[in-house]
XYZ file of C-alpha atoms in Angstrom:
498
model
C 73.117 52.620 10.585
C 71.503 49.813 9.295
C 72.007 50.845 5.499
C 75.540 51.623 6.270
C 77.420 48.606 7.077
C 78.233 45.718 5.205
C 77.872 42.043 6.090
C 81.175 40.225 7.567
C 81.904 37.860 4.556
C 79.422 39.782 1.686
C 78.652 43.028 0.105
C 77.040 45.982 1.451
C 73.721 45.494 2.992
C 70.464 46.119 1.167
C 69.222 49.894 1.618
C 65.421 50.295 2.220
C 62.894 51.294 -0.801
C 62.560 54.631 -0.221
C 66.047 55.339 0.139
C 66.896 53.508 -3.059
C 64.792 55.358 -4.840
C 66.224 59.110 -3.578
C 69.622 57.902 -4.109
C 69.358 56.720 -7.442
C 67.665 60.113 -8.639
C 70.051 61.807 -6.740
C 73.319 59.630 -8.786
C 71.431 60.607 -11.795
C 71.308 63.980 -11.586
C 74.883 64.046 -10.223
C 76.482 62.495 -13.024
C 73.845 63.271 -16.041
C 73.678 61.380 -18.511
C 76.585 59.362 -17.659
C 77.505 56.779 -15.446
C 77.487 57.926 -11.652
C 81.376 58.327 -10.071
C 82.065 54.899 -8.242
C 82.208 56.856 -4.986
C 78.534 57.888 -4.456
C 77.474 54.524 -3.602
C 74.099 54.689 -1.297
C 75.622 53.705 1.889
C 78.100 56.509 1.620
C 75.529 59.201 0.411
C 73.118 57.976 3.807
C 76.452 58.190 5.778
C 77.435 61.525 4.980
C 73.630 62.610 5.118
C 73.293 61.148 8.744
C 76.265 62.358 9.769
C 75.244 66.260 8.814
C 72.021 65.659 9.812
C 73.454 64.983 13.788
C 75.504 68.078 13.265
C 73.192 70.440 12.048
C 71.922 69.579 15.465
C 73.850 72.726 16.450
C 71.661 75.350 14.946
C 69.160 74.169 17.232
C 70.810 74.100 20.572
C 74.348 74.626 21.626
C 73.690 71.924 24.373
C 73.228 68.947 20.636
C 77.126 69.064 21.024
C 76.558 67.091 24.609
C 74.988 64.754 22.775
C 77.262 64.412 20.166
C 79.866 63.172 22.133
C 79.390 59.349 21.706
C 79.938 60.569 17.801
C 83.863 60.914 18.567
C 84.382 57.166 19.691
C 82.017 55.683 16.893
C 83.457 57.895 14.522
C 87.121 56.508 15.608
C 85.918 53.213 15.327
C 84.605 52.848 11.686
C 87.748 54.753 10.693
C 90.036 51.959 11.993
C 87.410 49.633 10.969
C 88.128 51.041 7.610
C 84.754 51.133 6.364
C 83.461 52.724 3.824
C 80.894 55.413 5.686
C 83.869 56.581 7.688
C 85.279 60.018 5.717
C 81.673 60.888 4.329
C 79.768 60.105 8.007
C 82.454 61.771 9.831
C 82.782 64.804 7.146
C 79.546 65.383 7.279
C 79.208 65.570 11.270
C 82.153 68.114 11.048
C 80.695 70.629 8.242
C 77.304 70.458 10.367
C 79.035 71.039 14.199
C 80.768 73.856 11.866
C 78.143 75.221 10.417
C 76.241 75.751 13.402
C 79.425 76.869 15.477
C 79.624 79.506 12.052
C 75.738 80.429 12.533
C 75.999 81.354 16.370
C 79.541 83.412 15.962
C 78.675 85.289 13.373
C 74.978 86.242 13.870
C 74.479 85.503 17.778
C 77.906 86.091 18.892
C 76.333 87.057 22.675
C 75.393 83.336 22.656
C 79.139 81.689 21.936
C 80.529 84.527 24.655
C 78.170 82.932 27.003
C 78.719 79.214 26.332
C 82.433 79.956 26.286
C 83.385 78.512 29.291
C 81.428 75.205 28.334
C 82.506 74.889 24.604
C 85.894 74.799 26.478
C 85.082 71.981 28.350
C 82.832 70.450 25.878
C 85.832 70.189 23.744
C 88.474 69.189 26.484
C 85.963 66.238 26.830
C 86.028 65.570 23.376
C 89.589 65.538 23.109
C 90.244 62.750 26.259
C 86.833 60.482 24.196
C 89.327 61.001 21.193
C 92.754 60.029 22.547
C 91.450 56.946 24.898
C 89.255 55.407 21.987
C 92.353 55.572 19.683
C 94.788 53.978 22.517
C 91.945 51.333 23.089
C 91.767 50.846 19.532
C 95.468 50.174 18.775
C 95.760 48.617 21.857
C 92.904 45.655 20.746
C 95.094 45.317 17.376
C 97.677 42.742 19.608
C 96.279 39.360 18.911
C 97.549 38.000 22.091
C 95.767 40.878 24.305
C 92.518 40.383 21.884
C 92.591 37.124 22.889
C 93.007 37.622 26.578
C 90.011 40.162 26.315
C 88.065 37.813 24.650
C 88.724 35.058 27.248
C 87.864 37.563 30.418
C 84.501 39.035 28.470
C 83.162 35.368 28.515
C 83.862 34.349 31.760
C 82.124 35.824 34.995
C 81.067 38.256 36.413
C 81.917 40.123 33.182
C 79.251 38.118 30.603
C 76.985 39.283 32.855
C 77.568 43.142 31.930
C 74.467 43.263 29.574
C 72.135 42.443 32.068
C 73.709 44.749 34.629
C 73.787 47.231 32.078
C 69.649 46.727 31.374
C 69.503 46.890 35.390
C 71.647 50.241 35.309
C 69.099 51.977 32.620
C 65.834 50.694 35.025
C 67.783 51.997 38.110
C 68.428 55.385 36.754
C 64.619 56.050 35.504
C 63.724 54.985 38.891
C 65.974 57.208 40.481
C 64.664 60.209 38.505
C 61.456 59.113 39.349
C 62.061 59.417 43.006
C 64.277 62.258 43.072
C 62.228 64.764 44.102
C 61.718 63.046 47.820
C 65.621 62.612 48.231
C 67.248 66.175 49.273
C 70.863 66.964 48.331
C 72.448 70.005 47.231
C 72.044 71.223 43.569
C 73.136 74.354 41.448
C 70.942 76.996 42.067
C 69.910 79.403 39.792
C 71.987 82.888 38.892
C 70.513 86.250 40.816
C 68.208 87.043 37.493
C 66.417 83.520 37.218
C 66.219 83.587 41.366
C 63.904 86.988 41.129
C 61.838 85.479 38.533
C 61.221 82.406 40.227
C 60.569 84.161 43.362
C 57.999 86.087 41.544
C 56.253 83.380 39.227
C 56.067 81.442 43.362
C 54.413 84.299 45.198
C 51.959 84.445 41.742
C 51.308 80.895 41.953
C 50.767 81.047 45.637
C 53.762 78.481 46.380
C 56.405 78.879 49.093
C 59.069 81.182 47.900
C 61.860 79.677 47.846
C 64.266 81.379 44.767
C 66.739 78.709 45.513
C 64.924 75.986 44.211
C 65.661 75.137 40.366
C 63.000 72.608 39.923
C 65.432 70.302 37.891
C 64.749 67.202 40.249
C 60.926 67.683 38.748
C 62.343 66.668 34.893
C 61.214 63.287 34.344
C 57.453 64.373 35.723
C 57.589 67.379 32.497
C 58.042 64.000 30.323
C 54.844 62.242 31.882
C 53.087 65.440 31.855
C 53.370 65.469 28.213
C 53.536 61.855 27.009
C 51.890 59.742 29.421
C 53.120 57.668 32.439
C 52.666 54.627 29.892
C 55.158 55.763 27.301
C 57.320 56.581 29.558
C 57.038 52.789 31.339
C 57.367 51.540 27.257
C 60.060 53.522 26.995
C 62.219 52.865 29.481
C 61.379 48.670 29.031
C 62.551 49.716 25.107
C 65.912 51.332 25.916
C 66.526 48.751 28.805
C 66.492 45.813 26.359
C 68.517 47.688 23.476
C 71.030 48.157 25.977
C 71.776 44.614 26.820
C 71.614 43.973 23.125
C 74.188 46.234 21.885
C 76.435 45.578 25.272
C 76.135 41.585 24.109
C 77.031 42.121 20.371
C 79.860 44.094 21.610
C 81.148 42.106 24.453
C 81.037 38.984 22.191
C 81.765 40.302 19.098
C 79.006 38.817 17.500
C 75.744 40.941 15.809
C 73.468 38.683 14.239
C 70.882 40.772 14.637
C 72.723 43.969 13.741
C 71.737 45.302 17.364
C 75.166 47.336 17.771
C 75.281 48.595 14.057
C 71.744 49.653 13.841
C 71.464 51.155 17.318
C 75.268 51.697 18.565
C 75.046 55.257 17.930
C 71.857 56.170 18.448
C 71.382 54.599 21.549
C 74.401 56.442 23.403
C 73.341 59.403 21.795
C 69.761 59.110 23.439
C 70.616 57.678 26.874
C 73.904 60.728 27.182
C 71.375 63.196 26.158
C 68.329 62.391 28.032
C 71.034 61.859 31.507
C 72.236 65.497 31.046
C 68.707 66.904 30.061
C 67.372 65.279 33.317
C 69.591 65.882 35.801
C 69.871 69.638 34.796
C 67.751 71.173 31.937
C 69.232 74.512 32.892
C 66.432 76.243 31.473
C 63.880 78.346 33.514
C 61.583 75.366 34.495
C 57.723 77.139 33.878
C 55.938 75.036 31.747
C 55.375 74.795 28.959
C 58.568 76.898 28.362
C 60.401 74.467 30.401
C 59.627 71.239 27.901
C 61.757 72.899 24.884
C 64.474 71.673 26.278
C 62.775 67.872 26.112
C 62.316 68.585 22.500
C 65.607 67.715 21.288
C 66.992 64.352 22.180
C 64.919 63.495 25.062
C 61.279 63.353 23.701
C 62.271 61.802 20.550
C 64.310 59.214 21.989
C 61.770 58.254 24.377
C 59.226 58.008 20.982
C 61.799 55.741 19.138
C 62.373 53.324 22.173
C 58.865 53.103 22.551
C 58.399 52.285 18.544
C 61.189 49.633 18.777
C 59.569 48.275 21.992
C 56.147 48.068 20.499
C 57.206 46.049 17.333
C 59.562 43.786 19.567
C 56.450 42.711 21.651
C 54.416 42.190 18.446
C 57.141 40.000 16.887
C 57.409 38.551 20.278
C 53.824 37.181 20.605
C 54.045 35.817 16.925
C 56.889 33.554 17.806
C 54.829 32.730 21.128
C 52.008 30.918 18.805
C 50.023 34.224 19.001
C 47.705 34.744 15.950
C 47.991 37.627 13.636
C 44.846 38.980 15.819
C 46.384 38.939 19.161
C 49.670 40.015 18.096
C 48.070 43.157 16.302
C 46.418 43.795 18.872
C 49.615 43.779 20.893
C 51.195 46.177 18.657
C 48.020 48.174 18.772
C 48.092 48.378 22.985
C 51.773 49.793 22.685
C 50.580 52.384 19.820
C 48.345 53.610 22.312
C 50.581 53.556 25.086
C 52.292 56.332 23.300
C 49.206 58.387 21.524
C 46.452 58.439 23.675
C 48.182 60.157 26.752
C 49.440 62.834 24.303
C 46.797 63.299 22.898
C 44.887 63.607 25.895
C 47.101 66.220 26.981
C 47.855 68.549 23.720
C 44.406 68.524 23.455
C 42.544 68.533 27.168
C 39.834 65.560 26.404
C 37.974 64.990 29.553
C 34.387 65.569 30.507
C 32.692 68.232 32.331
C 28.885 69.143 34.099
C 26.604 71.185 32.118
C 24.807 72.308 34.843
C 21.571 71.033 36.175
C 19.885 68.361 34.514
C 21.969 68.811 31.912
C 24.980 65.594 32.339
C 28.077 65.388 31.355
C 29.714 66.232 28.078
C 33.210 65.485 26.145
C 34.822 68.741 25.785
C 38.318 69.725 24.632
C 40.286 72.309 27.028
C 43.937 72.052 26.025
C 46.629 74.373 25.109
C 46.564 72.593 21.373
C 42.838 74.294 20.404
C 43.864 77.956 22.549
C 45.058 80.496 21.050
C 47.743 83.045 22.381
C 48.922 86.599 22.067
C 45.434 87.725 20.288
C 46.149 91.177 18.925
C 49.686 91.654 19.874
C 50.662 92.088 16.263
C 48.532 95.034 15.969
C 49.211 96.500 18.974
C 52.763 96.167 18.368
C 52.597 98.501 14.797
C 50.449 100.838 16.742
C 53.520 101.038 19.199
C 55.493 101.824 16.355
C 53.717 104.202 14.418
C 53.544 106.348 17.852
C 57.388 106.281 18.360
C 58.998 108.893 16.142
C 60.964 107.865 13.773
C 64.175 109.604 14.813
C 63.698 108.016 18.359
C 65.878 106.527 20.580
C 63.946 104.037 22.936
C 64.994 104.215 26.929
C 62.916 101.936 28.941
C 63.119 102.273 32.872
C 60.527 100.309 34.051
C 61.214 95.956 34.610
C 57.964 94.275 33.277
C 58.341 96.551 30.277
C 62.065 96.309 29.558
C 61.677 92.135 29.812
C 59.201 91.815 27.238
C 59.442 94.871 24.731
C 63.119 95.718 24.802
C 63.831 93.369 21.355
C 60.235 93.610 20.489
C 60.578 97.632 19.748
C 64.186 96.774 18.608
C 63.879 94.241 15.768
C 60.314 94.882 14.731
C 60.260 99.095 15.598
C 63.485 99.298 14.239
C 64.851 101.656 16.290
C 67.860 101.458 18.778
C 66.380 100.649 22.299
C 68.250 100.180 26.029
C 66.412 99.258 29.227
C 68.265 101.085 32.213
C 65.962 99.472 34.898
C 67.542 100.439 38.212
C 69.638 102.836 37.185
C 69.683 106.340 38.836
C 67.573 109.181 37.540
C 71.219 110.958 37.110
C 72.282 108.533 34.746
C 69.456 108.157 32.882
C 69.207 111.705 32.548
C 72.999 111.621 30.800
C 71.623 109.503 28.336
C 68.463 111.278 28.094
C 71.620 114.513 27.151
C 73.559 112.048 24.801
C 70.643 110.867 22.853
C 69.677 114.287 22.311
C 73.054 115.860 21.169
C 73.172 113.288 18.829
C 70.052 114.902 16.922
C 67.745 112.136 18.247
C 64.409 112.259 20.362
C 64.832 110.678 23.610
C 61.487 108.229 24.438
C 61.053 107.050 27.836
C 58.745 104.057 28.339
C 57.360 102.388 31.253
C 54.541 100.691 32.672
C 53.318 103.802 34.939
C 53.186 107.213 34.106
C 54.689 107.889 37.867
C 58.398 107.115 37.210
C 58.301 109.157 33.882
C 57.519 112.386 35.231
C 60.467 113.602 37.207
C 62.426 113.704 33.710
C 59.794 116.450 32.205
C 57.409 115.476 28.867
C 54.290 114.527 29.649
C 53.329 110.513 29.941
C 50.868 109.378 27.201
C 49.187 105.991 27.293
C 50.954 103.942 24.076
C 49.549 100.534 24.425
C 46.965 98.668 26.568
C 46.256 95.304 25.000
C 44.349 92.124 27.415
C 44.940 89.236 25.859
C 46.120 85.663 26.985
C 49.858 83.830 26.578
C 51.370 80.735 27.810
C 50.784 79.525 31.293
C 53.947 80.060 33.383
C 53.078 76.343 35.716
C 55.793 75.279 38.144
C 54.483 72.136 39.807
C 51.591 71.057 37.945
C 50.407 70.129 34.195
C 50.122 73.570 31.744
C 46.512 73.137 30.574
C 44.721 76.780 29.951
C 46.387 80.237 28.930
C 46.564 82.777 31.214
C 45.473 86.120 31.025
C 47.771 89.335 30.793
C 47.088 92.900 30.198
C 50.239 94.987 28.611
C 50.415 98.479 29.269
C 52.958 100.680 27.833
C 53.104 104.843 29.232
C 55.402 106.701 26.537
C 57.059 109.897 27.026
C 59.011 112.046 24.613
C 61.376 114.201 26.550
C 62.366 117.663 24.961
C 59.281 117.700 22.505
C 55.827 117.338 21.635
C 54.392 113.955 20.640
C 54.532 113.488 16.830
C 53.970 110.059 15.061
C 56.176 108.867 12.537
């Protein structure tokens, strides 16, 4: 926000280089060979650009519009401010939210029929941030009450709300970090995410316990993947931005542009990173688990930890530190952040050769292993055994959860998985499919259940191979090792390729 704003008394502020540079092409090829319009100044181009950029936030995850929320008071606020980012920051946050809405309604509309229930309430939230900032807003516009508020925000306790905010931010990481020893009741997962978790726990050799969501584990996914020390420089970053913003607010006063550089982003990141780590609600196996830490949550922890890093460098320079020790400074907090994830992406550590033979670096992480080795063949071998004029009925589980939209989108061919249902039903659709002048393929992953519907079972694919880990209580570091197997029948005919 930095490039947005203006000073009190002067003229806009001065953009970076870079952005100078962009902006001025970008003016030139707008207008031609003429003089640009007056209105595509760079602050207003960078507004509207942030402001789509937060709302194309939608195409990635539904749950960005959580974290969007702090955008309806700001937003408010620099329209009565009457600045000039206002219409293009605030268009631009509404085409992207759109856009993405538009994206998931008309190309994943089983996603918006899901989330219904929560856009509701996303949006009844919205609404109440809307209506109280406004009555706030029109409220401060009495001198006599500004006044008043003014008076009470300098006296105590109330001038102390900074620090207690700073406190609040330390308080809550600590509580995260000791939330898995505190018991209390939690949402527990629906009946499908229950069976799997009972499953991946009896494979893992833990206590099965389906009721268990794993969401009081959150925080520990972000140490397992940055470090303990970023997380530490983190939290110290977002702790001291907080009492900066809450004091250039509270007094009116930004000299050093705290609340207009990092208003928004800062509510955004600490709203975000709350909800993400009090409920992902995302099945927790790592590293499947940590794409929902990939969206507000890991980067905000990265930025807080960039800001702290150059605070404490600028910090030991006014201290009398030389330009040595303060680099070095600088150069502690950039590894801080790197060398745990690297350590991690990458599995550095050292291990026995045997006898006589020491130790040795080696490199054992998921970054340098590769996954799903020869599924893409096996896949078009799939298909080229399916006849063409199939349609696909899987009755089998472990088959119908990974190859139903596999043999869909890539086979091309309509596909159902009727996994429980009774062999009278499945033989109506077994009927159906063939009255309507297609060939009725039955997959599963043993030739047993195929046989009491006639054909005879043919092995389509067995591929070993490796994929992700599926860890619950520890670090992902190595793939694991799977073996698909795939039994085909074509019922009513012999076995033709396409």
């Amino acid at each position: 926000m930095l490039w947005f704003e203006r000073e009190p008394g002067g003229g806009p502020l001065p953009p970076q280089r870079w952005p100078r540079q962009v902006l001025g092409r970008l003016r030139r090829t707008v207008a031609g060979a003429g003089r640009a319009p007056a209105w595509l100044t760079p602050q207003r181009t960078l507004a509207a650009m942030a402001g789509l950029a937060l709302g194309l936030g939608t195409l990635v995850s539904l749950n960005t519009l959580v974290y969007l929320l702090p955008v309806v008071p700001f937003g408010i606020i620099v329209v009565a401010a009457r600045r000039p980012i206002a219409f293009p920051f605030c268009a631009g946050v509404l085409i992207g939210v759109g856009y993405g809405l538009a994206d998931c309604y008309l190309l994943a509309r089983p996603v918006i029929d899901t989330a219904g229930t929560t856009l509701e309430e996303l949006a009844v939230a919205a609404v109440w941030l809307a209506a109280i900032t406004i009555v706030l807003v029109q409220v401060m516009r009495l001198p006599k009450l500004r006044a008043r508020v003014r008076k009470l925000l300098a006296g105590r306790p109330l001038r102390w709300l900074p620090e207690l905010g700073s406190v609040l931010v330390v308080a809550a990481l600590v509580g995260f970090a000791i939330r898995p020893l505190v018991k209390f009741a939690q949402a527990k997962p629906g009946p499908v995410m229950s069976r799997y978790l009972a499953h991946l726990q009896h494979l893992l050799g833990l206590p099965v316990n389906p009721a268990r969501p794993y969401s009081e584990e959150a925080l520990y996914w972000v140490v397992w993947y940055v470090g303990l020390p970023a997380v530490l420089l983190g939290g110290f970053g977002v702790a001291l931005l907080t009492r900066r913003v809450l004091r250039a607010l509270l007094t009116w006063r930004d000299p050093l542009r705290a609340w207009r550089t990092w208003g928004l982003p800062l509510a955004i990141i600490c709203a975000g990173s709350a909800v993400v780590l009090w409920d992902p609600d995302i099945s927790p196996d790592q590293p499947w688990g940590s794409r929902r830490l990939a969206v507000i949550v890991l980067p905000g922890l990265v930025l807080a930890c960039m800001w702290a890093g150059g605070w404490l460098t600028g910090l030991a320079r006014a201290r009398g530190a030389r330009r040595g020790s303060a680099a070095a400074v600088g150069l502690l907090c950039v590894a801080a952040l790197l060398v745990p994830t690297v350590a991690t992406a990458f599995g550095l550590g050292l291990t026995h050769t045997g006898k006589g033979g020491g130790l040795r670096p080696v490199a054992q992480g998921l970054a340098l292993r590769r996954v799903g080795i020869g599924q893409t063949a096996a896949v078009r071998s799939l298909c080229a055994t399916i006849p063409a004029n199939a349609s696909v009925v899987i009755i089998s589980y472990p088959t119908a959860q990974k190859f139903t939209q596999v043999i869909r989108g890539i086979c091309g061919l309509p596909t159902a998985s009727m996994v429980g249902q009774s062999a009278s039903r499945v033989d109506a659709v077994i009927n159906a499919i063939s009255h309507d002048g297609r060939r009725p393929v039955l997959l599963a992953a043993r030739p047993g259940p195929l046989r009491r519907f006639g054909g005879t079972p043919s092995l389509a694919m067995s591929l070993v191979t490796t994929m992700d880990p599926r860890e619950l209580t520890v670090q992902p570091s190595q793939p694991w090792r799977t073996h698909y197997v795939i039994w085909m029948s074509i019922v009513g005919g012999p076995l033709s390729g396409t």
